[in-house]
Short mmCIF file of C-alpha atoms and ligand atoms in Angstrom, two decimals:
data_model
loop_
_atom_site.label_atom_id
_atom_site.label_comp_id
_atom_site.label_asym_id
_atom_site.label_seq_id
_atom_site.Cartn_x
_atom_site.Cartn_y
_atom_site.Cartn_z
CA UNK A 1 20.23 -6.28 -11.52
CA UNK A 2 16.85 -4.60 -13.51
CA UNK A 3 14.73 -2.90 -11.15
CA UNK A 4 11.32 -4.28 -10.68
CA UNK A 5 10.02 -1.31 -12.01
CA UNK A 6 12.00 -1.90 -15.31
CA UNK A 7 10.78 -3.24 -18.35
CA UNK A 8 11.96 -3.77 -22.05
CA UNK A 9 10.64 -4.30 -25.34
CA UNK A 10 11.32 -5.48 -28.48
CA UNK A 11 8.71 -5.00 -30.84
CA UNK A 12 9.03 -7.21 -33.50
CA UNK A 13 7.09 -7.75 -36.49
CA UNK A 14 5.81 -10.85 -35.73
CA UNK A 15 6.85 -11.17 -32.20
CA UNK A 16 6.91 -8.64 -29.28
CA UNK A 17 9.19 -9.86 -26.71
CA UNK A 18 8.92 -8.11 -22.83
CA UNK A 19 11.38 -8.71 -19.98
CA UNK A 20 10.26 -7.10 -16.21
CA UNK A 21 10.52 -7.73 -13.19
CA UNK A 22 13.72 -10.28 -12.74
CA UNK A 23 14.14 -12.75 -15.29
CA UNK A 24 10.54 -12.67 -16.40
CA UNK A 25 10.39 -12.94 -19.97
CA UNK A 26 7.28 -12.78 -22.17
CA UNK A 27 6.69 -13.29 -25.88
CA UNK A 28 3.52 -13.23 -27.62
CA UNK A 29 2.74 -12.60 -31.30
CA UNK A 30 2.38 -9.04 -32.69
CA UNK A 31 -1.36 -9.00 -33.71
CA UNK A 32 -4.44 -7.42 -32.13
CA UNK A 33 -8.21 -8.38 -32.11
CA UNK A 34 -9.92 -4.53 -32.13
CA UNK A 35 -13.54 -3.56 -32.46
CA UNK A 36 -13.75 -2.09 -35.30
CA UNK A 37 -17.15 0.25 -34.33
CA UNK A 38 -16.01 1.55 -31.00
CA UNK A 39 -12.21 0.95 -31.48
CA UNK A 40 -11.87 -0.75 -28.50
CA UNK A 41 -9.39 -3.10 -27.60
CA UNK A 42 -10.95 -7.24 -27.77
CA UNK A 43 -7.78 -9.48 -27.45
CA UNK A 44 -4.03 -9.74 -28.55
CA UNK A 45 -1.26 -12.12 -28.91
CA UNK A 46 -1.58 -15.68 -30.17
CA UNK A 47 -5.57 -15.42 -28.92
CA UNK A 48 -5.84 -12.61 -31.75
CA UNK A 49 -3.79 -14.27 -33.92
CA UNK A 50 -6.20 -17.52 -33.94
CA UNK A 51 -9.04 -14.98 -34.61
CA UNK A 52 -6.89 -13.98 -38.38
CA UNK A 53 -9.49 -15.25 -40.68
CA UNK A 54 -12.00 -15.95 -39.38
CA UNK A 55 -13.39 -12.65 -37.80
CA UNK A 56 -17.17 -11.61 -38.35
CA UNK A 57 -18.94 -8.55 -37.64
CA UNK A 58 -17.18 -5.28 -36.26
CA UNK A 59 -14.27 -7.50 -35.23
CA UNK A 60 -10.98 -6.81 -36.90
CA UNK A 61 -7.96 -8.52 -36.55
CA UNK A 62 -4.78 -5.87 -37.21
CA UNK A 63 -1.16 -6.76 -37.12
CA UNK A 64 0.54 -3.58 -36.55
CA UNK A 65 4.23 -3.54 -38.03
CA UNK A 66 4.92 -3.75 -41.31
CA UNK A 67 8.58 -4.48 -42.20
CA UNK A 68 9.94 -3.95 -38.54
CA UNK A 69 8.02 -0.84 -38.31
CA UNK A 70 5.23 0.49 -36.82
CA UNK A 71 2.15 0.49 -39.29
CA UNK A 72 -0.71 1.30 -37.31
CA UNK A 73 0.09 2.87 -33.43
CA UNK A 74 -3.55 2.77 -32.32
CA UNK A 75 -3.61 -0.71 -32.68
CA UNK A 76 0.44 -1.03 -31.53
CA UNK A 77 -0.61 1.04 -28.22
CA UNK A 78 -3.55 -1.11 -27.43
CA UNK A 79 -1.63 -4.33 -28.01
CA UNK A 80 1.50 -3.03 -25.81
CA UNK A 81 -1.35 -1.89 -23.36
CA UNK A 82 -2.48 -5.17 -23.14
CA UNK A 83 0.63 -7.03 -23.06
CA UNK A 84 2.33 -4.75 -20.40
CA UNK A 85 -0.59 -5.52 -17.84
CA UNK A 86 -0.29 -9.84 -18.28
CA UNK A 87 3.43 -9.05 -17.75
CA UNK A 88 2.34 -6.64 -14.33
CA UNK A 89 -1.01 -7.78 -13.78
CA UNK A 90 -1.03 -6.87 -10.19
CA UNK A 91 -0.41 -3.44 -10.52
CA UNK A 92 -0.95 -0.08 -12.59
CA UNK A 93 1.03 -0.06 -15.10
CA UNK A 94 1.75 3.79 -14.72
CA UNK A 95 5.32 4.36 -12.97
CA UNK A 96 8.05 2.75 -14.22
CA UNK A 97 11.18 3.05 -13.72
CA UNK A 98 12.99 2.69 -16.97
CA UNK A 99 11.89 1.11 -20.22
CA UNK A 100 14.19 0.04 -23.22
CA UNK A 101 12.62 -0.77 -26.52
CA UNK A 102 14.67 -1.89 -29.53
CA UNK A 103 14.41 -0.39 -32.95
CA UNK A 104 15.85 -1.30 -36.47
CA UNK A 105 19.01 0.48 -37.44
CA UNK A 106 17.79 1.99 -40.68
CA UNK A 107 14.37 3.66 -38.85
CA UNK A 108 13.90 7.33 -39.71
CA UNK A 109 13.44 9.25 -36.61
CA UNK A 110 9.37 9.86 -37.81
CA UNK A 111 9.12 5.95 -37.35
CA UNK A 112 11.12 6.11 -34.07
CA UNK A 113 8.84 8.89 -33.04
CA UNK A 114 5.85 6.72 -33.26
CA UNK A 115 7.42 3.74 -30.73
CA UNK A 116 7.89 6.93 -28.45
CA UNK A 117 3.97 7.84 -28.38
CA UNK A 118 3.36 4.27 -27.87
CA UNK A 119 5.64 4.34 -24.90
CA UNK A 120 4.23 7.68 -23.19
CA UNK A 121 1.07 5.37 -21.84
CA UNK A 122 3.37 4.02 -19.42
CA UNK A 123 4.54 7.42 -17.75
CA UNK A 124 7.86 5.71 -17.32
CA UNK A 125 10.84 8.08 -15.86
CA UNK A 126 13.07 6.99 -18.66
CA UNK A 127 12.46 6.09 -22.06
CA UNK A 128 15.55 4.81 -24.19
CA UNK A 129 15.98 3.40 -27.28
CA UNK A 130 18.59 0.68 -28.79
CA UNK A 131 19.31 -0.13 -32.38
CA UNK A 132 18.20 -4.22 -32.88
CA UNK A 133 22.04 -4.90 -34.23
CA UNK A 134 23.41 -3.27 -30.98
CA UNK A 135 21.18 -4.93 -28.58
CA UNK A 136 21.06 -8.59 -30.28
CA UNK A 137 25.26 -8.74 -30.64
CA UNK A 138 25.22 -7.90 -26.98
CA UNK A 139 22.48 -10.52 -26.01
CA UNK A 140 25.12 -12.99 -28.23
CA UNK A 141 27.40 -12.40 -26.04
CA UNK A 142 29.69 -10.33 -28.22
CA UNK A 143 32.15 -7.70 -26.74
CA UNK A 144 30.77 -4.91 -28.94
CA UNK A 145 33.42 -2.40 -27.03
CA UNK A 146 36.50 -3.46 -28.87
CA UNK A 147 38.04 -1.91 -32.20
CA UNK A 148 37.23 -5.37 -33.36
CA UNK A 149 34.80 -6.19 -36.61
CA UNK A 150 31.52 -8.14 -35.92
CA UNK A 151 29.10 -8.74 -38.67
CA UNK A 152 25.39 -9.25 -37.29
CA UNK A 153 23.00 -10.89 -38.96
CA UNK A 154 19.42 -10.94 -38.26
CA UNK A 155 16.53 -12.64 -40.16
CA UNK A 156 13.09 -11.67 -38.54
CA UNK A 157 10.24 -12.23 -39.85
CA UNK A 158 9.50 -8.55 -41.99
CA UNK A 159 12.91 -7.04 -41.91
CA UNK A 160 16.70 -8.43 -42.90
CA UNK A 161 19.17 -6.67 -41.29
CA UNK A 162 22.99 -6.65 -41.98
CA UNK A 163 25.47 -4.66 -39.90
CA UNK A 164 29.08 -4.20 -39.36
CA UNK A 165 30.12 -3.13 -35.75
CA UNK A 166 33.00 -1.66 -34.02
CA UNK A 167 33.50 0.15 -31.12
CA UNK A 168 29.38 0.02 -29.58
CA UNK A 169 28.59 1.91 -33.36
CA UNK A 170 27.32 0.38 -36.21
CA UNK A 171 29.97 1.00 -39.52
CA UNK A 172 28.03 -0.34 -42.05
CA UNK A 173 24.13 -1.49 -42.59
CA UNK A 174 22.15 -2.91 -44.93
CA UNK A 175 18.46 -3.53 -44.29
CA UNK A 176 15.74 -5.72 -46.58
CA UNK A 177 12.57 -5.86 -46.51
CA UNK A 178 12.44 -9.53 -46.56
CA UNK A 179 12.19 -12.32 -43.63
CA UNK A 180 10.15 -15.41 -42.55
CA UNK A 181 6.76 -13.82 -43.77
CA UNK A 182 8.14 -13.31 -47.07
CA UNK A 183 9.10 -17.02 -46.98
CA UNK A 184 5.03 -17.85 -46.02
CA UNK A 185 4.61 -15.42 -49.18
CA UNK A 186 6.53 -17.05 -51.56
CA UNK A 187 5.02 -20.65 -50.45
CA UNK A 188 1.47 -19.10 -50.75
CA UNK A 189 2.71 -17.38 -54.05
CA UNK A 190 3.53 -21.01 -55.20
CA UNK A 191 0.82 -23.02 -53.97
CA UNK A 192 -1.45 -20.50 -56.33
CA UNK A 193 0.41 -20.58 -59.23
CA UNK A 194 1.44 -24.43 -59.49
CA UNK A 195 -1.49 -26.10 -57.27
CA UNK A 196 -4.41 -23.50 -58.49
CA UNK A 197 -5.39 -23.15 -54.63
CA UNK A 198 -5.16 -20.91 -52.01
CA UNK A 199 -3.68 -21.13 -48.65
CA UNK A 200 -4.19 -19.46 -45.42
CA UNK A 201 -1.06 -17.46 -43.87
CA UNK A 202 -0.98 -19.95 -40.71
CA UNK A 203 -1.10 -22.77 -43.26
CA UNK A 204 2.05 -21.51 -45.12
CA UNK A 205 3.44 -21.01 -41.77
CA UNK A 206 3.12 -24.14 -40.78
CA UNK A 207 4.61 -25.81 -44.10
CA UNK A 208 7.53 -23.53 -43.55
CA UNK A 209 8.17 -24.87 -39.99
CA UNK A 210 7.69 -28.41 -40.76
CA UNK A 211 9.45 -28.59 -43.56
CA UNK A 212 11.25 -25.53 -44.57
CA UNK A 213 14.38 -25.63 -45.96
CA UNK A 214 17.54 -23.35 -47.47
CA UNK A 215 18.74 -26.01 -50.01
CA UNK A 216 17.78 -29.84 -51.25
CA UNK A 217 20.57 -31.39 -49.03
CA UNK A 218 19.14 -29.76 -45.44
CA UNK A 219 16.95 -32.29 -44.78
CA UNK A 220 14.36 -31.19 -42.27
CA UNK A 221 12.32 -33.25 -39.53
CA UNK A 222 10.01 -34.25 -41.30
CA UNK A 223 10.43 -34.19 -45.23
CA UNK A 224 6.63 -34.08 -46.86
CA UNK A 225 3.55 -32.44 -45.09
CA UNK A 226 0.03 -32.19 -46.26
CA UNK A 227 -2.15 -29.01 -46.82
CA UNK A 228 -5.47 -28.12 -47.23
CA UNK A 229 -6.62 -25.04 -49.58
CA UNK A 230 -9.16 -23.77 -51.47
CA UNK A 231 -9.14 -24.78 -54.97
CA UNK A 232 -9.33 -22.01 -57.01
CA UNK A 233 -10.94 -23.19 -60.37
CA UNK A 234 -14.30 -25.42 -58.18
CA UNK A 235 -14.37 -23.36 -54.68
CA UNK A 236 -14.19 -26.63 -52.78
CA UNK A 237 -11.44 -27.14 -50.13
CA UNK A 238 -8.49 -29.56 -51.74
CA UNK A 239 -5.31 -31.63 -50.10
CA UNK A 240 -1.92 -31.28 -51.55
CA UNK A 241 1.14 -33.17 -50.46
CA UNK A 242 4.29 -31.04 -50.95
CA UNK A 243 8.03 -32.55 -50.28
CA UNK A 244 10.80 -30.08 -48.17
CA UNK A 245 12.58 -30.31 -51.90
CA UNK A 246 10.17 -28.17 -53.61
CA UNK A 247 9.92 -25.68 -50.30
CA UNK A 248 14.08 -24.86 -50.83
CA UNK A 249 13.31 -24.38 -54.26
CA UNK A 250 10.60 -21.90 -53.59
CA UNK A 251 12.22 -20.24 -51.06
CA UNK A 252 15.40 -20.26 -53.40
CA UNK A 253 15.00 -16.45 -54.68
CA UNK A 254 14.91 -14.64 -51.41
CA UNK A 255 17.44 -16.51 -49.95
CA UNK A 256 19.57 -15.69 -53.04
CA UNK A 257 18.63 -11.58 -52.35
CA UNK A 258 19.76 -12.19 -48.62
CA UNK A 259 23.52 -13.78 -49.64
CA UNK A 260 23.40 -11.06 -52.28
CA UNK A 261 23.15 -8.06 -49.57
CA UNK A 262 25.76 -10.13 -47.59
CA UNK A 263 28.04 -9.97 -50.19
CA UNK A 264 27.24 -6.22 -51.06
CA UNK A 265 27.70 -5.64 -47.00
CA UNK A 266 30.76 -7.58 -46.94
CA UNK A 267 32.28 -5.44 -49.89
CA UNK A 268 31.51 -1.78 -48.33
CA UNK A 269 33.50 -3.24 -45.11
CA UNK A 270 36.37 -0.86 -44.43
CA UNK A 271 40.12 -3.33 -45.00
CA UNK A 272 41.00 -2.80 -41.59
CA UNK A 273 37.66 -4.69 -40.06
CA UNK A 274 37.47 -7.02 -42.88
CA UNK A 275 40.28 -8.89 -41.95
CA UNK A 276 38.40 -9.16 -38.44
CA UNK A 277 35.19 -10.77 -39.89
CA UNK A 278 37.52 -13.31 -41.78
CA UNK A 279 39.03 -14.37 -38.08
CA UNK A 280 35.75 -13.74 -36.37
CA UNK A 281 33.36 -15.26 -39.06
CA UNK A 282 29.54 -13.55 -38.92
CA UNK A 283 26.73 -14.03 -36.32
CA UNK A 284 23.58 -14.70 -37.39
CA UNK A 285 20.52 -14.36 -35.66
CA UNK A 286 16.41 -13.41 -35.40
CA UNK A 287 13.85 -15.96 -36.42
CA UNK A 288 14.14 -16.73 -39.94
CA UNK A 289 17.85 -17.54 -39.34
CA UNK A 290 16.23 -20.73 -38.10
CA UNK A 291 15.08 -21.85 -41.34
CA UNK A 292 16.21 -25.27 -41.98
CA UNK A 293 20.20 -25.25 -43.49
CA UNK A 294 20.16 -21.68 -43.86
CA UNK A 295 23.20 -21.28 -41.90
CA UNK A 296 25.40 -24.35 -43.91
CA UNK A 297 23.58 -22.25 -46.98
CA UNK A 298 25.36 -19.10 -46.25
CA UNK A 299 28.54 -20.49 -45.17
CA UNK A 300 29.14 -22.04 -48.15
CA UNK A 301 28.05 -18.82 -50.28
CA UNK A 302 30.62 -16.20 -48.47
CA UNK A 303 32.95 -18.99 -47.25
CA UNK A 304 32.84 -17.20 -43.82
CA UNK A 305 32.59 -19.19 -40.53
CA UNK A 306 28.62 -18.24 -39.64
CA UNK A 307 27.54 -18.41 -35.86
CA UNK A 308 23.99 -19.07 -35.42
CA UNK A 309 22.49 -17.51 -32.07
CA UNK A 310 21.54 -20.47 -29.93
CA UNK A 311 18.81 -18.26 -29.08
CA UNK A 312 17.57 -16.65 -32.61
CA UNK A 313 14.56 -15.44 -30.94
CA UNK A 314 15.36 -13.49 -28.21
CA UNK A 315 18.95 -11.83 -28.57
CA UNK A 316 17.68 -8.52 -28.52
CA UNK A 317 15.54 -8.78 -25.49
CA UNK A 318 18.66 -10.53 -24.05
CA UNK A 319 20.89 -7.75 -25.28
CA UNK A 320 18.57 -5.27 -23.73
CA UNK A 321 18.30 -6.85 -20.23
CA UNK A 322 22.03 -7.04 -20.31
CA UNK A 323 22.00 -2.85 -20.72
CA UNK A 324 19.61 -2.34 -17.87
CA UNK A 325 21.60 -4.53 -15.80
CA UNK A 326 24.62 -2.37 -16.22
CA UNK A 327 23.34 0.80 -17.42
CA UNK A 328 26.36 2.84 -16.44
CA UNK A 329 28.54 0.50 -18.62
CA UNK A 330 26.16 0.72 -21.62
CA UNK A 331 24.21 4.04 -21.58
CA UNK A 332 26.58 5.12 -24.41
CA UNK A 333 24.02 2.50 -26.69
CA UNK A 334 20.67 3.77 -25.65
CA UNK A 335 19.48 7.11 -26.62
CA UNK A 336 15.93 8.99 -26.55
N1 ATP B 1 12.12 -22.94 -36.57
C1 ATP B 1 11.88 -21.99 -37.44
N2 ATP B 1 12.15 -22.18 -38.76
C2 ATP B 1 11.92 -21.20 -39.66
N3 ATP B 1 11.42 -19.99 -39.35
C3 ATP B 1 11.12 -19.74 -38.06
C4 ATP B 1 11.34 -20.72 -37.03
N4 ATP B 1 10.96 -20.18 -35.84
C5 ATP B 1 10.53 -18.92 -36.11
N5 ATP B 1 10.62 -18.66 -37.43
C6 ATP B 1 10.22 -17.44 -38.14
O1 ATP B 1 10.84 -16.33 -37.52
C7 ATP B 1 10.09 -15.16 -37.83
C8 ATP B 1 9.97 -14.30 -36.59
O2 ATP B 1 11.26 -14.00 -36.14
P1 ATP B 1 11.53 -12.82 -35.10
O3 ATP B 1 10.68 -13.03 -33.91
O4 ATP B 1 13.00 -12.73 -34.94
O5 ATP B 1 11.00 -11.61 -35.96
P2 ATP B 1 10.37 -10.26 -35.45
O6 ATP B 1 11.27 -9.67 -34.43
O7 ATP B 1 8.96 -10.47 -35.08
O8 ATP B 1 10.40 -9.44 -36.80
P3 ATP B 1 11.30 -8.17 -37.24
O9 ATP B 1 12.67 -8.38 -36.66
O10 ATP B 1 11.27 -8.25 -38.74
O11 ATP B 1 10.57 -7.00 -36.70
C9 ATP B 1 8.71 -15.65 -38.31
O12 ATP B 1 8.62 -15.43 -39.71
C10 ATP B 1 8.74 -17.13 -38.01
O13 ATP B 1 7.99 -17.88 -38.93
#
């Protein structure tokens, strides 16, 4: 069982997930609401993340990853500040026990260094690191131990990554910088270019969720949504009504770069674990995996069995609860 004094974090690019205490889990978006003048710390979380936009004065509103990555660690230590004391808000958040945080496989130890100095704030005893592919095959549920092939997956919203593990290691990786925001991008790009008006990030967002889809045939809830922009030719705010149809199509070019790097992935496999994926299929997992047909879309592109995480959004958090529950079992994955 985690102590109460443990904690772990997976800072995403769009979401930062925290687990502490026993089976507390906490997941807020990865923005924070600074003061620009005094650099002080105003809000973070979804509350910041309403402010995007709409800000006046010395107010800025920062998201601080870019591509999986930390981007700005002022901002990324005020916003873990923050979000550490509404997971612990009775006590000081000095003196834990252990922390975990998850990092992308392909970070160069300069990136990794600045998740560290976010980390010292909380004086913790131990500080460990996991690779995201690790942590989310584990929170799958995958026996990552065995000599035995499992491709990972996982879609999140600024970073694509594709591993190959074997024996707790990863064999082969391929990361792109591509995800669910690049999905709001390419709807925003789209809405310029064939509507003449311009869309807020929360609007594409919301298009995507409603009805975002891989391919014409993955029909999702609903199939045609409204949206109000700014038309770009008169300045006055305009409706369109778009169909899920035309989002696949948009969306049709990344999706095509993320089979590509699947296929690329799937050719450096060594034989000997390739034969593995073709019994064990590939996992897929993170956020964007949850894009409307995307799984169907992939199966039918490498005619592999894919296994989408029942819980996209938290597998590394899961996988990284499952370490401190066991860390003698798993230290061999975390490192400094
Ligand atoms: N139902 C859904 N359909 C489509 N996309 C979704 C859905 N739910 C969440 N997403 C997208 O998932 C992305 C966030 O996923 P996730 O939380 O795994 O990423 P992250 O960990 O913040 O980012 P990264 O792994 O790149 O650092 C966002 O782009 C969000 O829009």
């Amino acid at each position: 069982m985690a102590n109460k004094r443990d904690i772990t974090i997976d800072l995403g690019n769009n979401n930062t997930v925290l687990t502490g205490m026993i089976n507390t889990l906490f997941s807020e978006s990865t923005v924070v609401a600074l003061n620009s003048k005094k650099n002080s710390y105003l809000l973070a979380g979804k509350a910041a993340l309403e402010m995007e936009g709409k800000i006046n004065g010395d107010t800025k509103v920062v998201r601080p990853l870019k591509n999986g990555v930390i981007a700005d660690l002022n901002a990324t230590t005020k916003m873990l500040n923050a979000f550490v004391k509404t997971l612990y808000p009775s006590r000081s958040i000095l003196g834990f026990h252990n922390i975990i945080a998850s990092v992308p496989y392909g970070t160069t130890e300069v990136e990794r260094r600045a998740l560290r100095l976010a980390l010292d704030q909380f004086n913790s005893r131990s500080t460990k690191l996991i690779f995201e592919p690790v942590a989310a095959a584990l929170g799958m549920g995958l026996n990552i131990k065995e000599p035995d092939g499992k491709m990972i997956i996982d879609i999140g919203g600024g970073l694509t990554e594709i591993s190959l593990i074997s024996l707790s290691g990863v064999v082969t990786y391929m990361a792109l910088k591509v995800g669910g925001d690049t999905f709001n991008s390419d709807i925003r790009n789209y809405m310029e270019k064939k509507y003449i008006i311009s869309i807020s990030e929360k609007s594409a967002e919301k298009i995507k969720l409603q009805i975002g889809a891989a391919t014409e045939n993955s029909i999702p809830l609903n199939e045609d949504c409204t949206v109000v922009g700014k038309d770009n030719l008169t300045g006055i705010p305009k409706q369109i009504s778009l169909n899920y149809k035309e989002i696949a199509m948009i969306l049709n070019n990344t999706l095509t770069k993320i089979e590509d790097s699947v296929i690329k992935t799937l050719e450096q496999c060594p034989p000997e674990l390739a034969g593995d994926i073709y019994t064990n299929g590939v996992y897929l997992t993170g956020g964007g995996a949850l894009l409307k047909g995307l799984k169907e879309r992939l199966e039918s592109s490498i005619q592999l069995k894919v296994h989408l995480s029942d819980q996209s959004l938290l597998s590394v958090s899961k996988g990284m609860e499952i370490v401190l529950s066991q860390m003698d079992k798993h230290k061999a994955l975390i490192f400094k």
